[in-house]
GROMACS .gro file of C-alpha atoms in nm:
model
  363
    1MET     CA    1   0.511  -0.722  -4.089
    2CYS     CA    2   0.260  -0.806  -4.236
    3VAL     CA    3   0.110  -0.425  -4.448
    4ASP     CA    4  -0.166  -0.559  -4.658
    5LYS     CA    5  -0.346  -0.869  -4.411
    6PRO     CA    6  -0.602  -0.698  -4.148
    7PHE     CA    7  -0.454  -0.811  -3.770
    8ARG     CA    8  -0.670  -0.992  -3.456
    9LEU     CA    9  -0.609  -1.067  -3.174
   10PHE     CA   10  -0.646  -1.436  -3.057
   11SER     CA   11  -0.928  -1.536  -2.875
   12CYS     CA   12  -0.719  -1.603  -2.550
   13CYS     CA   13  -0.521  -1.272  -2.539
   14ILE     CA   14  -0.767  -0.990  -2.364
   15PRO     CA   15  -0.666  -0.659  -2.333
   16VAL     CA   16  -0.759  -0.480  -1.998
   17ARG     CA   17  -0.757  -0.115  -1.979
   18GLY     CA   18  -0.598   0.049  -1.636
   19ALA     CA   19  -0.678   0.426  -1.494
   20GLU     CA   20  -0.246   0.480  -1.592
   21ARG     CA   21  -0.143   0.184  -1.845
   22SER     CA   22  -0.331  -0.114  -2.002
   23ALA     CA   23  -0.213  -0.470  -2.034
   24ILE     CA   24  -0.289  -0.818  -2.228
   25CYS     CA   25  -0.398  -1.157  -2.068
   26ASP     CA   26  -0.298  -1.433  -2.195
   27LEU     CA   27  -0.525  -1.686  -2.063
   28GLN     CA   28  -0.378  -1.924  -2.200
   29ARG     CA   29  -0.054  -1.871  -2.151
   30GLN     CA   30  -0.117  -1.781  -1.848
   31LYS     CA   31   0.069  -1.457  -1.874
   32MET     CA   32  -0.001  -1.044  -1.864
   33HIS     CA   33   0.175  -0.798  -2.068
   34PHE     CA   34   0.161  -0.370  -1.991
   35ILE     CA   35   0.088  -0.211  -2.319
   36PRO     CA   36   0.075   0.130  -2.341
   37ASP     CA   37  -0.298   0.280  -2.403
   38GLY     CA   38  -0.280   0.393  -2.734
   39LEU     CA   39  -0.173   0.030  -2.845
   40TYR     CA   40  -0.471  -0.045  -2.587
   41GLU     CA   41  -0.689   0.191  -2.829
   42ILE     CA   42  -0.559  -0.016  -3.081
   43LEU     CA   43  -0.649  -0.330  -3.049
   44THR     CA   44  -1.009  -0.250  -2.924
   45GLN     CA   45  -1.099   0.005  -3.146
   46HIS     CA   46  -0.903  -0.084  -3.442
   47GLU     CA   47  -0.873  -0.477  -3.480
   48GLY     CA   48  -0.981  -0.607  -3.836
   49LYS     CA   49  -0.785  -0.355  -4.007
   50THR     CA   50  -0.435  -0.317  -4.181
   51ALA     CA   51  -0.141  -0.188  -4.018
   52GLY     CA   52  -0.202   0.063  -4.306
   53GLN     CA   53  -0.542   0.178  -4.231
   54VAL     CA   54  -0.493   0.167  -3.857
   55LYS     CA   55  -0.153   0.430  -3.919
   56ALA     CA   56  -0.392   0.680  -4.179
   57ALA     CA   57  -0.656   0.670  -3.863
   58TYR     CA   58  -0.402   0.827  -3.672
   59GLN     CA   59  -0.310   1.049  -4.000
   60HIS     CA   60   0.055   0.863  -3.989
   61ARG     CA   61   0.134   1.073  -3.748
   62PHE     CA   62   0.257   0.734  -3.497
   63ASP     CA   63   0.387   0.510  -3.799
   64GLU     CA   64   0.701   0.462  -3.597
   65THR     CA   65   0.540   0.400  -3.317
   66ILE     CA   66   0.318   0.208  -3.495
   67ASP     CA   67   0.499  -0.029  -3.660
   68SER     CA   68   0.715  -0.093  -3.242
   69TYR     CA   69   0.362  -0.186  -3.179
   70PHE     CA   70   0.278  -0.496  -3.450
   71HIS     CA   71   0.603  -0.569  -3.369
   72LEU     CA   72   0.589  -0.585  -3.028
   73LEU     CA   73   0.277  -0.795  -3.140
   74GLU     CA   74   0.388  -1.062  -3.349
   75LYS     CA   75   0.691  -1.156  -3.095
   76GLU     CA   76   0.469  -1.230  -2.774
   77GLU     CA   77   0.242  -1.368  -3.078
   78TYR     CA   78  -0.088  -1.198  -2.972
   79ILE     CA   79  -0.214  -1.156  -3.338
   80PHE     CA   80  -0.241  -1.299  -3.683
   81TYR     CA   81  -0.338  -1.165  -3.969
   82THR     CA   82  -0.636  -1.303  -4.192
   83GLU     CA   83  -0.827  -1.215  -4.499
   84THR     CA   84  -1.152  -1.489  -4.323
   85PRO     CA   85  -1.178  -1.270  -4.011
   86GLU     CA   86  -1.586  -1.475  -3.987
   87ARG     CA   87  -1.375  -1.817  -3.936
   88PHE     CA   88  -1.194  -1.702  -3.601
   89PRO     CA   89  -1.498  -1.653  -3.397
   90LYS     CA   90  -1.427  -1.469  -3.032
   91MET     CA   91  -1.421  -1.649  -2.731
   92SER     CA   92  -1.732  -1.692  -2.508
   93LEU     CA   93  -1.626  -1.477  -2.241
   94ARG     CA   94  -1.948  -1.628  -2.041
   95TRP     CA   95  -1.891  -1.796  -1.695
   96ASP     CA   96  -2.101  -2.073  -1.572
   97GLU     CA   97  -1.981  -2.437  -1.382
   98PRO     CA   98  -2.262  -2.761  -1.321
   99ALA     CA   99  -2.252  -2.684  -0.990
  100LEU     CA  100  -2.425  -2.508  -0.700
  101ILE     CA  101  -2.104  -2.456  -0.542
  102THR     CA  102  -1.818  -2.444  -0.631
  103ASN     CA  103  -1.569  -2.371  -0.360
  104GLY     CA  104  -1.584  -2.385   0.030
  105ILE     CA  105  -1.364  -2.352   0.371
  106ILE     CA  106  -1.395  -2.480   0.702
  107ASP     CA  107  -1.194  -2.366   0.986
  108ILE     CA  108  -1.195  -2.578   1.242
  109GLY     CA  109  -1.286  -2.477   1.624
  110GLU     CA  110  -1.354  -2.624   1.935
  111THR     CA  111  -1.656  -2.741   1.776
  112ILE     CA  112  -1.718  -3.123   1.672
  113LEU     CA  113  -1.786  -3.129   1.288
  114PRO     CA  114  -2.016  -3.411   1.166
  115TRP     CA  115  -1.761  -3.441   0.927
  116SER     CA  116  -1.955  -3.746   0.698
  117GLU     CA  117  -2.253  -3.549   0.701
  118ILE     CA  118  -2.063  -3.218   0.586
  119ILE     CA  119  -1.897  -3.431   0.314
  120LEU     CA  120  -2.234  -3.595   0.121
  121GLN     CA  121  -2.392  -3.212   0.143
  122LEU     CA  122  -2.054  -3.066  -0.027
  123GLU     CA  123  -2.112  -3.325  -0.302
  124ALA     CA  124  -2.455  -3.267  -0.329
  125LEU     CA  125  -2.422  -2.939  -0.413
  126GLY     CA  126  -2.130  -3.013  -0.641
  127CYS     CA  127  -1.797  -2.847  -0.504
  128ARG     CA  128  -1.498  -2.981  -0.572
  129TYR     CA  129  -1.265  -2.755  -0.368
  130LEU     CA  130  -1.209  -2.734   0.020
  131HIS     CA  131  -1.012  -2.480   0.185
  132ILE     CA  132  -0.939  -2.640   0.494
  133ARG     CA  133  -0.830  -2.402   0.795
  134CYS     CA  134  -0.679  -2.559   1.178
  135TYR     CA  135  -0.535  -2.217   1.427
  136THR     CA  136  -0.463  -2.440   1.732
  137GLY     CA  137  -0.224  -2.693   1.747
  138ARG     CA  138  -0.379  -3.087   1.680
  139PRO     CA  139  -0.154  -3.306   1.594
  140LEU     CA  140  -0.088  -3.490   1.251
  141SER     CA  141  -0.319  -3.770   1.320
  142PHE     CA  142  -0.588  -3.538   1.342
  143PHE     CA  143  -0.569  -3.455   0.979
  144ASP     CA  144  -0.490  -3.803   0.857
  145ALA     CA  145  -0.798  -3.933   0.980
  146LEU     CA  146  -0.933  -3.629   0.896
  147LEU     CA  147  -0.802  -3.689   0.489
  148GLN     CA  148  -0.956  -4.038   0.511
  149LYS     CA  149  -1.292  -3.913   0.574
  150PHE     CA  150  -1.242  -3.718   0.188
  151ASP     CA  151  -1.176  -4.093   0.044
  152GLY     CA  152  -1.433  -4.237  -0.257
  153SER     CA  153  -1.604  -3.866  -0.224
  154SER     CA  154  -1.618  -3.596  -0.508
  155VAL     CA  155  -1.434  -3.342  -0.357
  156GLU     CA  156  -1.151  -3.306  -0.614
  157SER     CA  157  -0.931  -3.097  -0.383
  158ILE     CA  158  -0.808  -2.983  -0.096
  159ILE     CA  159  -0.550  -2.707   0.018
  160LEU     CA  160  -0.507  -2.766   0.406
  161THR     CA  161  -0.364  -2.479   0.617
  162ILE     CA  162  -0.272  -2.575   0.979
  163ARG     CA  163  -0.057  -2.443   1.294
  164PHE     CA  164   0.293  -2.505   1.327
  165LEU     CA  165   0.352  -2.800   1.626
  166SER     CA  166   0.734  -2.888   1.751
  167ASP     CA  167   0.648  -3.226   1.620
  168TYR     CA  168   0.557  -3.189   1.337
  169ALA     CA  169   0.855  -3.341   1.094
  170GLU     CA  170   0.913  -3.275   0.749
  171PRO     CA  171   0.899  -3.684   0.644
  172LEU     CA  172   0.616  -3.737   0.829
  173LEU     CA  173   0.455  -3.370   0.654
  174LEU     CA  174   0.548  -3.540   0.338
  175ASP     CA  175   0.417  -3.853   0.401
  176LEU     CA  176   0.064  -3.695   0.420
  177CYS     CA  177   0.083  -3.516   0.072
  178THR     CA  178   0.147  -3.858  -0.101
  179ARG     CA  179  -0.084  -4.026   0.123
  180PHE     CA  180  -0.345  -3.840  -0.033
  181PRO     CA  181  -0.347  -3.724  -0.384
  182ARG     CA  182  -0.629  -3.455  -0.326
  183LEU     CA  183  -0.430  -3.319  -0.115
  184SER     CA  184  -0.333  -2.995  -0.329
  185ALA     CA  185  -0.168  -2.794  -0.115
  186LEU     CA  186   0.005  -2.786   0.329
  187GLN     CA  187   0.043  -2.472   0.463
  188ILE     CA  188   0.221  -2.493   0.747
  189HIS     CA  189   0.197  -2.131   0.983
  190SER     CA  190   0.326  -1.965   1.294
  191MET     CA  191   0.642  -2.159   1.235
  192PRO     CA  192   0.886  -1.997   1.479
  193THR     CA  193   1.126  -1.728   1.321
  194GLY     CA  194   1.424  -1.855   1.228
  195HIS     CA  195   1.295  -2.235   1.177
  196PRO     CA  196   1.553  -2.432   0.973
  197PHE     CA  197   1.224  -2.550   0.824
  198CYS     CA  198   1.185  -2.175   0.681
  199LEU     CA  199   1.546  -2.113   0.581
  200GLY     CA  200   1.682  -2.451   0.416
  201PRO     CA  201   1.549  -2.494   0.073
  202ALA     CA  202   1.172  -2.514  -0.065
  203PRO     CA  203   1.062  -2.869   0.023
  204ALA     CA  204   0.960  -3.095  -0.283
  205GLY     CA  205   0.561  -3.128  -0.350
  206PRO     CA  206   0.270  -2.900  -0.222
  207LEU     CA  207   0.391  -2.825   0.098
  208PHE     CA  208   0.426  -2.475   0.216
  209PHE     CA  209   0.635  -2.316   0.528
  210SER     CA  210   0.490  -1.960   0.707
  211GLU     CA  211   0.633  -1.763   0.995
  212GLU     CA  212   0.312  -1.522   0.967
  213GLN     CA  213   0.102  -1.653   1.321
  214LEU     CA  214  -0.259  -1.693   1.169
  215ASN     CA  215  -0.512  -1.693   1.481
  216SER     CA  216  -0.851  -1.617   1.286
  217SER     CA  217  -1.014  -1.610   0.989
  218VAL     CA  218  -0.903  -1.168   1.022
  219HIS     CA  219  -0.581  -1.260   0.907
  220CYS     CA  220  -0.803  -1.363   0.544
  221GLY     CA  221  -0.868  -1.107   0.239
  222ILE     CA  222  -0.495  -1.026   0.128
  223ILE     CA  223  -0.499  -0.900  -0.198
  224SER     CA  224  -0.057  -0.942  -0.355
  225PRO     CA  225   0.044  -1.020  -0.688
  226ALA     CA  226   0.117  -1.373  -0.552
  227TYR     CA  227  -0.223  -1.489  -0.558
  228PHE     CA  228  -0.292  -1.369  -0.933
  229ARG     CA  229  -0.414  -1.626  -1.104
  230ILE     CA  230  -0.402  -1.582  -1.551
  231ASN     CA  231  -0.653  -1.831  -1.638
  232VAL     CA  232  -0.960  -1.861  -1.888
  233LYS     CA  233  -1.194  -1.989  -1.584
  234THR     CA  234  -1.069  -1.685  -1.336
  235PHE     CA  235  -1.091  -1.398  -1.565
  236THR     CA  236  -1.426  -1.508  -1.719
  237GLU     CA  237  -1.526  -1.555  -1.389
  238ALA     CA  238  -1.410  -1.202  -1.183
  239LEU     CA  239  -1.550  -1.073  -1.556
  240ASN     CA  240  -1.932  -1.163  -1.442
  241HIS     CA  241  -1.917  -1.243  -1.087
  242ASN     CA  242  -1.747  -1.203  -0.750
  243SER     CA  243  -1.392  -1.349  -0.799
  244CYS     CA  244  -1.383  -1.448  -0.377
  245LEU     CA  245  -1.677  -1.504  -0.319
  246ASN     CA  246  -1.928  -1.593  -0.592
  247ARG     CA  247  -2.079  -1.994  -0.522
  248LYS     CA  248  -1.777  -2.020  -0.200
  249ILE     CA  249  -1.967  -2.185   0.127
  250SER     CA  250  -1.790  -2.243   0.477
  251ILE     CA  251  -1.800  -2.328   0.811
  252ASP     CA  252  -1.645  -2.114   1.067
  253VAL     CA  253  -1.515  -2.208   1.414
  254ASN     CA  254  -1.838  -2.214   1.600
  255GLY     CA  255  -2.042  -2.420   1.304
  256ASP     CA  256  -2.148  -2.119   1.174
  257ILE     CA  257  -2.297  -2.134   0.774
  258LYS     CA  258  -2.219  -1.827   0.610
  259ASN     CA  259  -2.078  -1.733   0.290
  260CYS     CA  260  -1.762  -1.668   0.423
  261PRO     CA  261  -1.599  -1.744   0.767
  262SER     CA  262  -1.472  -1.353   0.762
  263LEU     CA  263  -1.810  -1.211   0.684
  264GLN     CA  264  -2.087  -1.105   0.991
  265GLU     CA  265  -2.405  -1.250   0.773
  266SER     CA  266  -2.475  -1.666   0.937
  267PHE     CA  267  -2.709  -1.842   0.828
  268GLY     CA  268  -2.766  -2.119   1.014
  269ASN     CA  269  -2.531  -2.344   1.224
  270ILE     CA  270  -2.449  -2.683   1.115
  271ASP     CA  271  -2.547  -2.802   1.400
  272ASN     CA  272  -2.945  -2.788   1.315
  273SER     CA  273  -2.892  -2.685   0.975
  274THR     CA  274  -2.745  -2.785   0.624
  275LEU     CA  275  -2.552  -2.682   0.365
  276GLN     CA  276  -2.834  -2.652   0.103
  277ASP     CA  277  -3.078  -2.472   0.341
  278ALA     CA  278  -2.820  -2.253   0.423
  279VAL     CA  279  -2.773  -2.151   0.016
  280GLY     CA  280  -3.151  -2.168  -0.021
  281LYS     CA  281  -3.177  -1.872   0.311
  282GLU     CA  282  -3.256  -1.473   0.132
  283GLY     CA  283  -2.941  -1.320   0.156
  284PHE     CA  284  -2.679  -1.572   0.129
  285LYS     CA  285  -2.589  -1.525  -0.258
  286LYS     CA  286  -2.586  -1.056  -0.185
  287TYR     CA  287  -2.197  -1.111  -0.316
  288TRP     CA  288  -2.204  -1.327  -0.546
  289PRO     CA  289  -2.242  -1.044  -0.858
  290ILE     CA  290  -2.057  -0.827  -0.749
  291THR     CA  291  -1.748  -0.764  -0.988
  292LYS     CA  292  -1.424  -0.607  -0.964
  293ASP     CA  293  -1.599  -0.379  -1.260
  294GLN     CA  294  -1.868  -0.228  -0.944
  295VAL     CA  295  -1.584  -0.207  -0.662
  296SER     CA  296  -1.423   0.170  -0.618
  297VAL     CA  297  -1.085   0.250  -0.708
  298CYS     CA  298  -1.104  -0.157  -0.868
  299LYS     CA  299  -1.269  -0.115  -1.126
  300ASP     CA  300  -0.968   0.149  -1.265
  301CYS     CA  301  -0.750  -0.133  -1.214
  302GLU     CA  302  -0.539  -0.323  -1.492
  303PHE     CA  303  -0.554  -0.667  -1.254
  304ARG     CA  304  -0.938  -0.671  -1.189
  305TYR     CA  305  -1.000  -0.974  -1.314
  306ILE     CA  306  -0.712  -1.201  -1.206
  307CYS     CA  307  -0.687  -1.078  -0.934
  308THR     CA  308  -0.875  -1.226  -0.610
  309ASP     CA  309  -1.157  -0.978  -0.389
  310CYS     CA  310  -1.285  -0.946  -0.075
  311ARG     CA  311  -1.630  -0.791   0.081
  312ALA     CA  312  -1.526  -0.864   0.406
  313TYR     CA  313  -1.295  -0.640   0.504
  314LEU     CA  314  -1.342  -0.283   0.274
  315ALA     CA  315  -1.119   0.024   0.340
  316GLY     CA  316  -1.475   0.198   0.387
  317PRO     CA  317  -1.660  -0.017   0.613
  318ASP     CA  318  -1.994   0.144   0.537
  319ASP     CA  319  -1.951   0.050   0.158
  320LEU     CA  320  -2.071  -0.227   0.059
  321PHE     CA  321  -1.893  -0.145  -0.310
  322SER     CA  322  -1.544  -0.020  -0.077
  323LYS     CA  323  -1.197  -0.151  -0.157
  324PRO     CA  324  -1.118  -0.437  -0.001
  325LEU     CA  325  -0.871  -0.345   0.218
  326LYS     CA  326  -0.578  -0.529   0.248
  327CYS     CA  327  -0.487  -0.359  -0.118
  328GLY     CA  328  -0.188  -0.190  -0.106
  329TYR     CA  329  -0.224  -0.100  -0.525
  330ASP     CA  330  -0.272   0.245  -0.662
  331PRO     CA  331  -0.375   0.234  -1.013
  332TYR     CA  332  -0.395   0.577  -1.042
  333THR     CA  333   0.008   0.582  -0.999
  334CYS     CA  334   0.099   0.162  -1.058
  335GLU     CA  335   0.273   0.134  -0.713
  336TRP     CA  336   0.215  -0.126  -0.475
  337ASP     CA  337   0.258   0.000  -0.068
  338ASP     CA  338   0.209  -0.201   0.235
  339TRP     CA  339  -0.178  -0.168   0.318
  340ALA     CA  340  -0.110  -0.163   0.700
  341ASP     CA  341   0.091   0.177   0.661
  342ASN     CA  342  -0.173   0.395   0.576
  343PRO     CA  343  -0.347   0.547   0.922
  344LEU     CA  344  -0.650   0.575   0.766
  345LYS     CA  345  -0.656   0.194   0.688
  346GLN     CA  346  -0.519   0.119   1.026
  347ARG     CA  347  -0.859   0.270   1.188
  348THR     CA  348  -1.005   0.128   1.000
  349ALA     CA  349  -0.844  -0.217   1.060
  350GLU     CA  350  -0.879  -0.158   1.410
  351TYR     CA  351  -1.275  -0.162   1.362
  352TYR     CA  352  -1.252  -0.471   1.242
  353GLY     CA  353  -1.067  -0.652   1.515
  354MET     CA  354  -0.725  -0.592   1.342
  355GLN     CA  355  -0.488  -0.473   1.628
  356ASP     CA  356  -0.268  -0.791   1.660
  357ILE     CA  357  -0.200  -0.860   1.247
  358LEU     CA  358  -0.083  -0.453   1.277
  359LYS     CA  359   0.089  -0.517   1.566
  360GLN     CA  360   0.316  -0.766   1.421
  361ARG     CA  361   0.345  -0.562   1.079
  362GLY     CA  362   0.507  -0.315   1.361
  363ARG     CA  363   0.243  -0.031   1.313
   0.00000   0.00000   0.00000
């Protein structure tokens, strides 16, 4: 440990305070390290001091603990020592993208969608990431033809979530992934319980199987560590905007244009309105500025800048700033529980028409 030079945090290592514990988000290595609140205080209030000066600030009452903190920070490469901190400016935490819309969701229903027009409109908005979801069974040939429509488009990445059919063979699914490089994930849901696809080793490539029965967009909005993303883009966007709805556009199963398929507000139908017109309507961007720092409970959570959000399904439906209904984490106890075990949340889930979800979970 260097005792005579001031310490400085690497810019990509950002401390975040929670209600009962704190964390360092290492945005370069894409990992998180839990730390005591005392260390958070040192990092945020005493950066730029030497270890000796930090000890003196606490009247040398915690010298041994402070030594252990500095050993940890050095071992994990969160800090460095320098006498010229002005040469190491902090990383900007602003977020922006050169696009009015960065991502979209399209739910396939019975409505015949004008895909060629939709793709052109997505390109005009600058949308590069698209999630296409289908809750009814369709042959692979349908999705093959659909993906071909994106050839030559500026859409860079497509996640395809589709219902399992018995004639889906794993080689055919893998072939689909191989032939369409912009297909970043092919998710097969509603698999029969105990199906060999789910019991065997994980398939190669972007192919995923799930036994969860998905029937509509009410299955969306789950908050889970599986969806955490620790990187500069996610962190800075969550710090400044809503981590789910910012610059998102969607088309639901009825062809209605929304910010998200699960939200009630519609801003036209794709049959008689363009995506550009919908984005420009009053209220479309209503949720974009809502950050986790404004949301009840979430504002006290150490995960708030790396997790997703949901404004469609809220623990308190009448409170725009309520915690997401489907989050089972309690930042005041640092424990995860199944959100559906909570009797209050069960009643709220019924309000949102999630009886099938509760039934699947045995509630």
